[in-house]
Coordinates of C-alpha atoms and ligand atoms in Angstrom, one line a residue:
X1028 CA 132.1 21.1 121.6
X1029 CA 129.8 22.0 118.4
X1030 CA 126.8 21.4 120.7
X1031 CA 126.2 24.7 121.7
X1032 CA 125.7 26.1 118.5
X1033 CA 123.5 23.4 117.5
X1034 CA 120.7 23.9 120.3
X1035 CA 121.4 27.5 119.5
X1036 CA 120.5 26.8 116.1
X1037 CA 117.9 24.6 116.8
X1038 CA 116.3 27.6 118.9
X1039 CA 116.5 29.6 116.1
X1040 CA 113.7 27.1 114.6
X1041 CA 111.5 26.5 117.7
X1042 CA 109.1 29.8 116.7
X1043 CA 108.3 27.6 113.0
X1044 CA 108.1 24.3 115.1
X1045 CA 105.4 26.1 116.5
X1046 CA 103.6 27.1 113.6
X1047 CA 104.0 24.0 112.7
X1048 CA 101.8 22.2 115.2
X1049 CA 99.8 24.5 115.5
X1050 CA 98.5 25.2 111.3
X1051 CA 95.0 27.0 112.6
X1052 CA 96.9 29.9 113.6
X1053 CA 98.2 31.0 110.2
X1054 CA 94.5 32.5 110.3
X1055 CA 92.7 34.4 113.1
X1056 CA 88.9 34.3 111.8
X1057 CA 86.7 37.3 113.2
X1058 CA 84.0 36.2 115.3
X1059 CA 81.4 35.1 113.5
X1060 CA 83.1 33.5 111.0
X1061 CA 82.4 29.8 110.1
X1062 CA 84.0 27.2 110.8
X1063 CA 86.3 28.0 114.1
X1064 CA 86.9 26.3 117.2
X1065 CA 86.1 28.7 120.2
X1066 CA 88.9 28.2 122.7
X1067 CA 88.6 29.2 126.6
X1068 CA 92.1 29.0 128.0
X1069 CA 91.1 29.5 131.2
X1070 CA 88.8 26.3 131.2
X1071 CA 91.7 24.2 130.2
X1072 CA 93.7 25.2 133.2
X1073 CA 90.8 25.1 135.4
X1074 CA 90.6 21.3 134.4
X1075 CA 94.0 20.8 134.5
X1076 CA 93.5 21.6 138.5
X1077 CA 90.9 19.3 138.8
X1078 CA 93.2 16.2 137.1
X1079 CA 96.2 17.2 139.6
X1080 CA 93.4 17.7 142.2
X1081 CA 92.1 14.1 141.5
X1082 CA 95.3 12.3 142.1
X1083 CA 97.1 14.1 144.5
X1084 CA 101.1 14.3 143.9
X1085 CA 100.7 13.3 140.6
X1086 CA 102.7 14.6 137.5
X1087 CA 100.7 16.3 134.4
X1088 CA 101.8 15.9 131.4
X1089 CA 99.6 17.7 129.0
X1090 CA 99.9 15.4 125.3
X1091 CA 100.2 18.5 123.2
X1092 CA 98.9 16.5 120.4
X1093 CA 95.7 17.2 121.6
X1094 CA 95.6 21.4 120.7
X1095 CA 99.1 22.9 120.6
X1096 CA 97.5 26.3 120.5
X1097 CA 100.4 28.3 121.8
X1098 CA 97.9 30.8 124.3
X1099 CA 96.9 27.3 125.7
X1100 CA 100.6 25.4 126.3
X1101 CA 102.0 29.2 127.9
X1102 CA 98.8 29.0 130.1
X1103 CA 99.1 25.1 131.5
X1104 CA 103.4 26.0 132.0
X1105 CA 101.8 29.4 134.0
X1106 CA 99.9 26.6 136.3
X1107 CA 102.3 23.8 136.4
X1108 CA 101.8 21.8 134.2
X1109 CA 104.4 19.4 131.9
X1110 CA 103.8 18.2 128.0
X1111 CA 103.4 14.7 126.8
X1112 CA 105.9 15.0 123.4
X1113 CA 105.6 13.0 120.1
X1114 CA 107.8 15.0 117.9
X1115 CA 110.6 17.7 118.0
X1116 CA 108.2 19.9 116.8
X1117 CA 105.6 19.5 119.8
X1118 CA 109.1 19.6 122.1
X1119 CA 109.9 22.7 120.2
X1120 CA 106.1 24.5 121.0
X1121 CA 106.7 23.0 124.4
X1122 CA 110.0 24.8 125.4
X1123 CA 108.8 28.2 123.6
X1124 CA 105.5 28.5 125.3
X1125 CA 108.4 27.8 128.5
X1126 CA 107.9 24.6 129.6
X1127 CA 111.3 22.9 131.1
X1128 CA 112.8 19.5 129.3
X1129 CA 112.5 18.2 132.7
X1130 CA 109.2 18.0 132.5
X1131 CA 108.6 16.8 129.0
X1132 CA 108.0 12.6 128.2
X1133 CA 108.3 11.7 124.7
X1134 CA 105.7 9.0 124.6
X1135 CA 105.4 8.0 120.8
X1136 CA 107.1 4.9 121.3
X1137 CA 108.3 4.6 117.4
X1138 CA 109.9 7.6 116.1
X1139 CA 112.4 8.9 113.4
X1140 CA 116.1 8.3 115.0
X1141 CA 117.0 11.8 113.5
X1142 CA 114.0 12.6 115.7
X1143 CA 114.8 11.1 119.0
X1144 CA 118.5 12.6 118.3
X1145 CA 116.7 16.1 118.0
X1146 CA 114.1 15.4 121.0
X1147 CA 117.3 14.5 123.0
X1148 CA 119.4 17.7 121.8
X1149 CA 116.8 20.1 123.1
X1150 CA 117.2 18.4 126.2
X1151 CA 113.9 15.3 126.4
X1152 CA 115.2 12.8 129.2
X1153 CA 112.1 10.4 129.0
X1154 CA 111.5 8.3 126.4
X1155 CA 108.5 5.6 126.6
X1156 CA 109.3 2.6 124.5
X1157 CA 107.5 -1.0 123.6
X1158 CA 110.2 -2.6 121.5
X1159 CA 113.7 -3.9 121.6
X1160 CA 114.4 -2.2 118.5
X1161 CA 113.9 1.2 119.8
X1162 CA 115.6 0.7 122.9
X1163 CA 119.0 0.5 120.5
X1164 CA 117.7 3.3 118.7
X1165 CA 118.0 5.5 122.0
X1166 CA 120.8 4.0 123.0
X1167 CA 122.8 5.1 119.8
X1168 CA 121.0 8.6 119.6
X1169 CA 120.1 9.9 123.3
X1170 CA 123.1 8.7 125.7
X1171 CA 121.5 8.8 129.3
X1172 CA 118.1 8.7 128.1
X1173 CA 115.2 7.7 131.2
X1174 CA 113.4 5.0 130.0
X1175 CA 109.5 3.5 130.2
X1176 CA 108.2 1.1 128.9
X1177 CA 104.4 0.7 127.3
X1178 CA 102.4 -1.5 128.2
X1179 CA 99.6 -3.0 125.7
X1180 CA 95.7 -2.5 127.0
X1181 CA 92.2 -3.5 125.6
X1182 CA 91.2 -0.4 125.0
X1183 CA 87.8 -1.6 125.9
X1184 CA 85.4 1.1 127.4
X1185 CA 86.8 4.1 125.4
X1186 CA 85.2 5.4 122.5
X1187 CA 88.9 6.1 120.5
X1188 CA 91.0 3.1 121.5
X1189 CA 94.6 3.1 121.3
X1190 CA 95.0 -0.3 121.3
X1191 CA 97.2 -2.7 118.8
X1192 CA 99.7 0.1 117.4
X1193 CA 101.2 0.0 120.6
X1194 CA 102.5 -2.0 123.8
X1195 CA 103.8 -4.7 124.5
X1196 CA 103.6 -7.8 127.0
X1197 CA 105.0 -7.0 130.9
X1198 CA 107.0 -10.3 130.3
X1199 CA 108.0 -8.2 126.8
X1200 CA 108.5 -5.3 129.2
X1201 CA 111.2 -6.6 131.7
X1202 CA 113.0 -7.6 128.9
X1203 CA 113.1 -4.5 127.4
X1204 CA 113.8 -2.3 130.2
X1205 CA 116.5 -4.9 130.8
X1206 CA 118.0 -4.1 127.2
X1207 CA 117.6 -0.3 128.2
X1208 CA 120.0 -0.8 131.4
X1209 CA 122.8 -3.3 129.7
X1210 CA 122.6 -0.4 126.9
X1211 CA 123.6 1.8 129.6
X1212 CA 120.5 3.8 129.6
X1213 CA 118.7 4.4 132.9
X1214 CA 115.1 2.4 133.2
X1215 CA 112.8 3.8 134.9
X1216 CA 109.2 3.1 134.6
X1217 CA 106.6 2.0 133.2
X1218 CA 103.3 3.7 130.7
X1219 CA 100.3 3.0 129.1
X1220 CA 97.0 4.5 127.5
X1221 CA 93.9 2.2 127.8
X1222 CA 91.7 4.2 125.0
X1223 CA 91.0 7.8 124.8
X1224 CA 87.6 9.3 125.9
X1225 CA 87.5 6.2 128.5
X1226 CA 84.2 6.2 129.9
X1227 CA 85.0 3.0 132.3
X1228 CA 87.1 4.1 135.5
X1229 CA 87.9 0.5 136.1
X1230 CA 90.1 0.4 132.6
X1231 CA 92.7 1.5 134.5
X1232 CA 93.1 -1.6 136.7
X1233 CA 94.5 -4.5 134.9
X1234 CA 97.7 -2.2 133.5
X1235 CA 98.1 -0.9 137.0
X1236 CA 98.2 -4.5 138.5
X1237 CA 100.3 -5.8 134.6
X1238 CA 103.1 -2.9 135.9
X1239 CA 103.5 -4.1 139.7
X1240 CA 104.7 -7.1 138.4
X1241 CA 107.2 -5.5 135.9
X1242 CA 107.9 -3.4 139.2
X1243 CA 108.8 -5.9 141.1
X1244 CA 110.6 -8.2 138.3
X1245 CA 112.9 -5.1 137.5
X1246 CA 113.6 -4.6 141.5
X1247 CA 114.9 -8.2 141.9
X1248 CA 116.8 -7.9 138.8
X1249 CA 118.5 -5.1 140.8
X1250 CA 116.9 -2.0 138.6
X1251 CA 114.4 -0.5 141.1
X1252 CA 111.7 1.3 138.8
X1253 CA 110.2 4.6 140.4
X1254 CA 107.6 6.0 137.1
X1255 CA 104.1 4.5 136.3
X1256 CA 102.6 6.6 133.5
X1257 CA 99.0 6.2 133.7
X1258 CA 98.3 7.5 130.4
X1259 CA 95.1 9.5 129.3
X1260 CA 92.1 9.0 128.4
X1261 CA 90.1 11.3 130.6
X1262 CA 87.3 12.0 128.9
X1263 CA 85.7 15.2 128.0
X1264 CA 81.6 15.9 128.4
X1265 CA 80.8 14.1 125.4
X1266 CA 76.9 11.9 124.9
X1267 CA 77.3 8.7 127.1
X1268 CA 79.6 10.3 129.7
X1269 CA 78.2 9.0 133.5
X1270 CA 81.1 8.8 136.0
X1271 CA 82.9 12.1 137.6
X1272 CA 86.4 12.9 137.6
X1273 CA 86.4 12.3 141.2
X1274 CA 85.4 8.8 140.7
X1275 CA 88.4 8.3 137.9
X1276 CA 90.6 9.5 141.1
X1277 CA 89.5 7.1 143.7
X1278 CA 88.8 3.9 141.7
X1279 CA 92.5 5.0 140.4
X1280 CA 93.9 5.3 143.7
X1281 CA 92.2 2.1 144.8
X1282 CA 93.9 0.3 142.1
X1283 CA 97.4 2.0 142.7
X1284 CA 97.2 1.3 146.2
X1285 CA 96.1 -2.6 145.9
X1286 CA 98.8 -3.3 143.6
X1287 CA 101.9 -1.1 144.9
X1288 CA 101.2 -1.0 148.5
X1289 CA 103.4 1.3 150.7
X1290 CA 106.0 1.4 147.6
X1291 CA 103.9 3.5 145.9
X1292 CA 105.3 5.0 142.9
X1293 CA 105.8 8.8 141.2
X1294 CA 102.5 8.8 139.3
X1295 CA 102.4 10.7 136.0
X1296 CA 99.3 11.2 133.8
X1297 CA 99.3 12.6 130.4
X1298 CA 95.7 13.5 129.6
X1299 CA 94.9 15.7 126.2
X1300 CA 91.6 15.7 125.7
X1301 CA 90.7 15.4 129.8
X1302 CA 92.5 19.3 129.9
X1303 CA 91.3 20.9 126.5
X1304 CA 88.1 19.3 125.3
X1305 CA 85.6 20.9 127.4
X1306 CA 87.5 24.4 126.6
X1307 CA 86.8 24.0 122.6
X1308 CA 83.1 24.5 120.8
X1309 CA 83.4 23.8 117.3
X1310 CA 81.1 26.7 115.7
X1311 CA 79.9 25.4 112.3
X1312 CA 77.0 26.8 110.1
X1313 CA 74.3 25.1 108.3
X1314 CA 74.6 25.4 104.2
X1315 CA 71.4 23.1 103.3
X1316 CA 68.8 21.2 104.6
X1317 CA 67.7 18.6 102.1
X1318 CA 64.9 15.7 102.5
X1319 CA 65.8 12.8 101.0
X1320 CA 63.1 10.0 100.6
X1321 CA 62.5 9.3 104.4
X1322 CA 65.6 11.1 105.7
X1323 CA 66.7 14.4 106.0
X1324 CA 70.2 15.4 105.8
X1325 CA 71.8 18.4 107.2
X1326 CA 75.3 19.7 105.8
X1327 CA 77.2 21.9 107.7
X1328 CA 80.5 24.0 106.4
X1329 CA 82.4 21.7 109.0
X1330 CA 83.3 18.0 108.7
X1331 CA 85.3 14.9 109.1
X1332 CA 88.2 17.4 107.2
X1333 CA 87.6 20.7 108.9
X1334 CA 88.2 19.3 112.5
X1335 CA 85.5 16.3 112.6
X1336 CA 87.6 13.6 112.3
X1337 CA 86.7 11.4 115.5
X1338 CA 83.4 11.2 113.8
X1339 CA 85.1 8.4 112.0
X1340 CA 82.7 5.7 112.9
X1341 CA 80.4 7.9 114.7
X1342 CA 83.2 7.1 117.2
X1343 CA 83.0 10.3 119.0
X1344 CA 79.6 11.9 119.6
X1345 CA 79.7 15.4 120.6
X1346 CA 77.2 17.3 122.2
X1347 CA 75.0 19.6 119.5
X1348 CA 73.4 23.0 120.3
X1349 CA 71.3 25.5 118.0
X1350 CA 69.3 28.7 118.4
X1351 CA 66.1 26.7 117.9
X1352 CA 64.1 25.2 120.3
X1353 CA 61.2 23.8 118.6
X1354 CA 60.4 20.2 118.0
X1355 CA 63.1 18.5 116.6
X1356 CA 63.8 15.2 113.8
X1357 CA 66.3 13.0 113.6
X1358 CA 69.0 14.3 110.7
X1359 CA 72.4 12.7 109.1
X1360 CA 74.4 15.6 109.6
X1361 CA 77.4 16.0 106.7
X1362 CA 80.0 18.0 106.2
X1363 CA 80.7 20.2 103.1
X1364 CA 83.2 18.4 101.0
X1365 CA 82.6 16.3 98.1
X1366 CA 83.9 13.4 99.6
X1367 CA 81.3 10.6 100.8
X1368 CA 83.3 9.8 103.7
X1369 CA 82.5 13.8 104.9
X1370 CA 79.3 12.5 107.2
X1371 CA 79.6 12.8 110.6
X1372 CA 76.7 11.0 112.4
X1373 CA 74.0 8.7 110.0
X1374 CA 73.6 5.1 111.4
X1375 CA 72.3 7.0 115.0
X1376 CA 70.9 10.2 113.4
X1377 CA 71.0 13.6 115.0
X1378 CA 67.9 15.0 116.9
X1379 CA 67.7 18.6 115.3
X1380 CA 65.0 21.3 115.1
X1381 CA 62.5 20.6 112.6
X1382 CA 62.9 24.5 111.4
X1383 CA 66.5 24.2 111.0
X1384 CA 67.0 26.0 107.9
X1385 CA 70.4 27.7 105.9
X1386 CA 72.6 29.7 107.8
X1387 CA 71.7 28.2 111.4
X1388 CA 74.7 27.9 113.8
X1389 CA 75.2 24.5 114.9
X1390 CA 77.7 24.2 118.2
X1391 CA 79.8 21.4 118.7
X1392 CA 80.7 21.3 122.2
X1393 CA 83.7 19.9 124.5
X1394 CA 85.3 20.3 120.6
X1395 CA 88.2 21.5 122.1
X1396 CA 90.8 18.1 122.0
X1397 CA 91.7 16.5 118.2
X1398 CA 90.0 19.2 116.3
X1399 CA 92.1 22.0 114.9
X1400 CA 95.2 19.8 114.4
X1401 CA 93.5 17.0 112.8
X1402 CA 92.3 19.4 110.2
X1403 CA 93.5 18.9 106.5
X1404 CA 95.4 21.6 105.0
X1405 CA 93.3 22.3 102.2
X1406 CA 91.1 19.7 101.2
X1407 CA 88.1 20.4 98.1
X1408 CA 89.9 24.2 98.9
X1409 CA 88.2 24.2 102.9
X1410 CA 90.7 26.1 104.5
X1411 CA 91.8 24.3 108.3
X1412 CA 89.9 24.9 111.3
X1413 CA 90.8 28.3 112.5
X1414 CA 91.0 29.1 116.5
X1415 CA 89.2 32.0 118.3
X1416 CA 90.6 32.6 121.5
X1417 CA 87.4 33.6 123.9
X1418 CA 89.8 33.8 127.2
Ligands
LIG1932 C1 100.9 8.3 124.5 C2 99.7 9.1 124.6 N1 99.5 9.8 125.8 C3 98.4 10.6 126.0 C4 97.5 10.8 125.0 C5 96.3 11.7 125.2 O1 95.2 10.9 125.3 P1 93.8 11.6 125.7 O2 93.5 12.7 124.8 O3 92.8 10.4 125.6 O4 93.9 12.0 127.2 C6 97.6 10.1 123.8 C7 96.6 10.2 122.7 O5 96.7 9.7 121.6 C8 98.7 9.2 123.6 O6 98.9 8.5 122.5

């Protein structure tokens, strides 16, 4: 009926969804210029092998929210790889960088119904969920929809936890997922996230063992669940980092194993910045170095709203590099707006060189996840963080 024309109007708009998630690109800085994130495609998909590598057989879901650079999404749908979806924009930049619906999830678990209804129209199937209110809402705007649903974690161990805004109980769980069937959608698994930038392998264990027993509560209610959604959370090389990807895998596996048994389920993973923080350094400059009683400060012409926002609470802490090699002093590092909320790392101070002076590049590295989308569009007059493709 009038559904044809409507996708073929809504592909009219997917070229502005992309701009849209994706505001660094309506400037393409020279190199040199600072602030810019320096992106290396080809490291993203080389760590997108190692994640599929590191659980064999599993599904990748790439959460575009992470960098929706369009270079990057046409590169991980060139290796394989699907997208973890939160918007019909992020579906949008999804299908034109050629990924398939198929293999999009739409994991924000409270959205806009005009947006599910959109999401659905362009063709989304699964849909993660963590309330009985949204299970309707699918039900009345995606007929048919594949349904998940979250599961709440700690968050403990990760340096950006997830937890709270989202998730809900297993017991909370089977009843949802038992809503999703008598609604007449289809329920299929079950997905959570226990913290971004985990650094504790064993994280993963207490939602894998939580979902075996919405597994097998769903299967005697006669709705056999085949998804578990492991989330991400795979961190990048950031300070504190000690265990290896291969150890994520097999303490994984270990856990999948203990708790499923022989009915071991699809596995799905749906890492952002695991693929592209490593491929990202955030190249910033130094505008002053200022002493200040006992401390010295450093501002830089990037901050907490140029790209630096999981400084917030000094929660991320990224890996520095200068030119300068000399003996160095602990600095509060700032970024350059007027706002006193712009400093990035004061109660553990920086270790920089002691001749640090104006015009210095500082390099933030593994920058690559959460940095050019969660840049404000104009803050003070600081344009957003601008993208450099290096490969
Ligand atoms: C539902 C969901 N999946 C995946 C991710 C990606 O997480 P990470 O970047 O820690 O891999 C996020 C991040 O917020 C998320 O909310």
């Amino acid at each position: 009926m009038a559904r044809p024309s409507y996708l073929r109007a809504l592909a009219a708009l997917l070229p502005g969804m992309t701009t849209l998630v994706c505001a660094s690109l309506r400037d393409t800085p020279d190199v040199g210029t600072t602030p810019r994130l320096d992106l290396d495609v080809e490291v993203a998909v080389e760590r997108f092998r190692g994640l599929a590598g590191m659980l064999p057989g599993a599904a990748i879901r790439y959460a575009v929210k992470a960098n929706p650079h369009p270079a990057l999404l046409r590169a991980l749908v060139r290796a394989g790889c699907g997208f973890d979806v939160a918007s019909p924009a992020e579906v949008g930049a999804a299908l034109a960088a050629g990924a398939r619906p198929e293999d999009l999830v739409h994991s924000n678990p409270i959205a806009r119904r005009d947006h599910l209804r959109v999401c659905g129209l362009l063709g989304v199937r699964h849909f993660v969920v963590d309330s009985l209110q949204e299970v309707d809402k699918l039900a009345d705007e995606v007929p048919g929809a594949l349904v998940l649903a979250r599961l709440l974690t700690s968050g403990a161990g990760s340096d950006w936890p997830l937890s709270r805004k989202f998730g809900c109980t297993p017991e909370h769980a089977v009843e949802l997922l038992g809503r999703v069937a008598a609604r007449g959608l289809r329920p299929v698994g079950v997905a959570f996230h226990v913290g971004s930038q985990q650094r504790d392998p064993q994280a993963w264990g207490p939602p894998i063992h939580a979902a075996a027993g919405v597994f097998a509560a769903m299967a005697s209610a006669g709705h056999p669940l085949d998804l578990l959604d492991l989330g991400g959370g795979f961190p990048a090389d950031h300070e504190g980092l000690t265990a290896d990807l291969q150890t994520y895998g097999r303490v994984i596996e270990g856990h999948v194993d203990a708790a499923f048994g022989d009915r071991r389920p699809q596995l799905v993973l749906e890492p952002g910045r695991g693929i592209v923080g490593d491929a990202g350094t955030l190249v910033a400059r130094v505008i002053a170095v200022i002493d200040r009683g006992e401390r010295r400060w450093v501002h830089l012409d990037a901050g907490v709203f140029t790209g630096l926002v999981e400084t917030l609470e000094e929660a991320i802490r990224y890996r520095l590099e200068s030119d300068r090699h000399g003996p160095s002093v602990p600095c509060v590092l700032a970024g350059p707006t007027c706002d006193s909320a712009d400093v990035l790392y004061e109660h553990v101070p920086v270790d920089l060189p002691i001749d640090l002076r104006e015009g210095d590049e500082i390099r933030f590295r593994s920058a690559g996840a959460y940095t050019t989308c969660y840049s404000t569009v104009g803050f003070n007059g600081f344009e957003p963080l601008p993208t450099v493709l290096v490969r």
